[in-house]
Each structure stands twice: as structure tokens, then as C-alpha cells.
Amino acid sequence: MAMTIIMVGISEYNKIESTPTPNLLDNNDIFSFRKTDAIVPQDNSVSFTVQNGDTLRSILANADISENDAGNIIKSLKKVYDPSKISIGQNISIFYDDFDKTSISAVKFSITSEKTIELSKTDEGFSVKERFIPLVKNYVHVTSKIEGSLFGSTQASDVPSIIAQEFVKQFSYDVDFQRDIHEGDSFDLVYERYYDAYGNYARDGKPIYMSLNLAGEVYKLYYFEGKDGKGDYYSESGASVRKELLKTPINASRISSGFGLRKHPVLGYSKMHKGVDFAAPIGTPIFAAGDGTIIEMGRKGTYGNYIKLKHGSGYSTAYAHCSKFKKNLKLGTRVQQGEVIAYVGATGRVTGPHLHFEVLKGSQHINPVNAKFASNNKVNVNETREFKRYVQKLNRKLISMPSHTEISADSIKGL
């Protein structure tokens, strides 16, 4: 597996902006080695991994840092980073002028796999350097039969949860995961995986290709970035996967009660069910089904905690029985499609935790499962040729790329 090792120098003010990600499959960037003045661990240093209950001040105290130096470190760090955001598992390295560890010279904070903050002692206090670390990108290919749920099958194939959730989210515009998926169907997936310059795993990126084979009907989605730097998922024809509204505004749930006439589980008699119920644990995030404005929010009788959004094209959506709403939301707030607006609960007249989801066209309730929502947009007309070339290249590569394999991004650019 070919890997490119990347090192970067320090610019004025010591802040390096990350290099914009080039178009997928067309990575022609070549990085050269440059000597840097990065802090390198020595024997005259000590490292701490942040534990539950730690604060930056308590860590510095445990390292026998004077109160004066500790105060200056925290003051300097605040210029570029909020010390209260230091989290469990982060690494903090402290460097000394001597091997007796009596006089501090520098502190290094590992914020993420791509960013460190280094403080060096000066006569005035501590200078601050932010370092942004370029990563090496690989592509991981996974294909498998679906046994049980799609999400469960991706987990059985060692697909990271964040990738599986994105898979489900993007197909939720067109696929009814309760009715359309059956034993023997299959999925195909290519996603990004990043490593540091030493080959250590850093993080997973996003899916760049997703496919579902449902009873012989194949659905394919491709991630494509336009010249404006904005990316989205498109079908082979170039139509955006995004529709006016999501059919399922919640991840990895099951429909516990469908739309239409039903015997009410609490009242015991038949009653029109004007929405769809999704069973899920209390606290599960609920997403806005589309871009819109909050027009109702609060307690609403048997609905319990209730929130309603007004969208374009005459649509509105409602979400009931929530445990709570997302902080800082209020009447009139604009929300984006896919943004968390509330959390599943069991408020109001219910037998258990679930989301009651309604879609209205004007004043008429409609079944979101069967509704046909229009696509939001297509690939820019000036980039159609580039998109088609990209799709053809990736399709050819998939033929020769076995499942559960990982290849470097550089190996794809030559197609």
C-alpha cells in the first residue's frame, strides 16, 4: 500500500491553514520533506492523558508547575483554544529545561489527530503555535449481503458507525428501510480512511460511493464536489439525493405504527393515525425533515412535547412526544435539513418512547412513506462532463477492487 508522508513548515504567526481537499480521484498533489521546528519528545518531558474529572489546572499542578506558570499557560492557550474543551483521552506533554524537571520550557496539547497547540516559554510568558497536520487518505471498499437490518449488516462488516449512519441517512430519501429491504439484498460502499505520516490510524472520513441492491433494483450514490467546494451525493444521472423532505427524520429506528386508520393503543377504538410512529430509545436525536422555520414549539396536549416546522412548497412537518428540544431553539428559528431539533421521548399520551412524525401539504395530512418529494438540485450544468467522467472512473475501479480491501487515494488518480 503506497503512502505519502507529509511534513509542513511553520508560517508567520505560526498558524498553518489546512490545504483544501482536491477533487476525489484527481489528487495530483506532491508533498516534499521540509525541516520543521516542531517540539519533539525528549527524556526531559512528561506526558499526561486526560482522565475523567481532570482540569487543565489540576494536570499542571500534578506536574509541579508553579501557579504563575500555570496561569500564564492557561491565559496563552485561551488565545486559540478554550481550555474547558479539553476532553478525556487527549494528550498533554510538558517539557523542561533540564532532566531534573524543575524549570518548564514548553507544553504541547494534542487537540485532534490533525491539530496540536504548542506553548513555548519566553521572557514575557508563553508564545503559542497552532500546527495543522496533513493526513494521508486511503479508500476502504466493503460489500456484503444484508442479513436483518442494513445498519446491523454494516456493523457486522466492521463499517464504522459514523459511516453506516451516513449511509442510512442518504438513502432515507428514497428507501423505506422497513419495507424495501429483505434478506439476500446487498450493499456496496467505499469510504475515506485517514492516517498520519507514520501510518497510524487517525480517523474515518465520508463515504464517496454507496450502493444498494434491493431485489435486483440497484440504487447508486456518488459524492461529488463542485468547483465551489460544496459537495453532495448524486445519482448516476447527476440528480441530488436530497429531496424537499426526509421520509425518516431519525436514524436506525423501526416503524411501530403506520399512517391510516388503526386501533388506538391507549384508547382502544379505531382512530385515524395522521402520521408515522418510529420506535426508538429515549434521547435518540430527531432531525429536521427539511429546511424550514419553527412555527410551533412546546407542550401540546396528548402530543406531549411538540415541534412543528414550516417548509417550502406548502409543506409542514410535526414531531411529537419529544423528551426535550435542542437548546437555543425558539419560535421563528430557521433550521436546516438534517439538523437536530429534538430528542425522542415518551411525553403525552403514549405506551412507550417513540417519535410521532407528521407531514402536511397545506392542511392535508399525507403519508410520508409513500410521498414523492422533488429533488433539490442537480450537478451544475457546467460540471456535468466532469461528473460523468468521475462516475465512469470510479465504476471501473470498483470492478477490480475486492471487498474488504483498502487502497491509497494515489492509486486511483491514474485511472
mmCIF file of C-alpha atoms in Angstrom, residues 4 20-23 25-32 409-410 413:
data_model
loop_
_atom_site.group_PDB
_atom_site.id
_atom_site.type_symbol
_atom_site.label_atom_id
_atom_site.label_comp_id
_atom_site.label_asym_id
_atom_site.label_seq_id
_atom_site.Cartn_x
_atom_site.Cartn_y
_atom_site.Cartn_z
ATOM 1 C CA THR A 4 2.676 9.636 1.072
ATOM 2 C CA PRO A 20 -8.077 22.438 0.517
ATOM 3 C CA THR A 21 -9.066 18.879 -0.347
ATOM 4 C CA PRO A 22 -8.623 18.317 -4.102
ATOM 5 C CA ASN A 23 -11.294 16.657 -6.229
ATOM 6 C CA LEU A 25 -9.833 10.661 -7.787
ATOM 7 C CA ASP A 26 -7.771 13.562 -9.122
ATOM 8 C CA ASN A 27 -5.242 14.023 -6.337
ATOM 9 C CA ASN A 28 -2.125 15.329 -8.081
ATOM 10 C CA ASP A 29 -0.605 16.966 -5.029
ATOM 11 C CA ILE A 30 3.016 16.013 -4.311
ATOM 12 C CA PHE A 31 4.413 16.923 -0.911
ATOM 13 C CA SER A 32 8.118 17.278 -0.173
ATOM 14 C CA ALA A 409 -6.008 7.510 -2.827
ATOM 15 C CA ASP A 410 -2.983 7.972 -5.109
ATOM 16 C CA LYS A 413 -5.824 9.045 -9.642
#
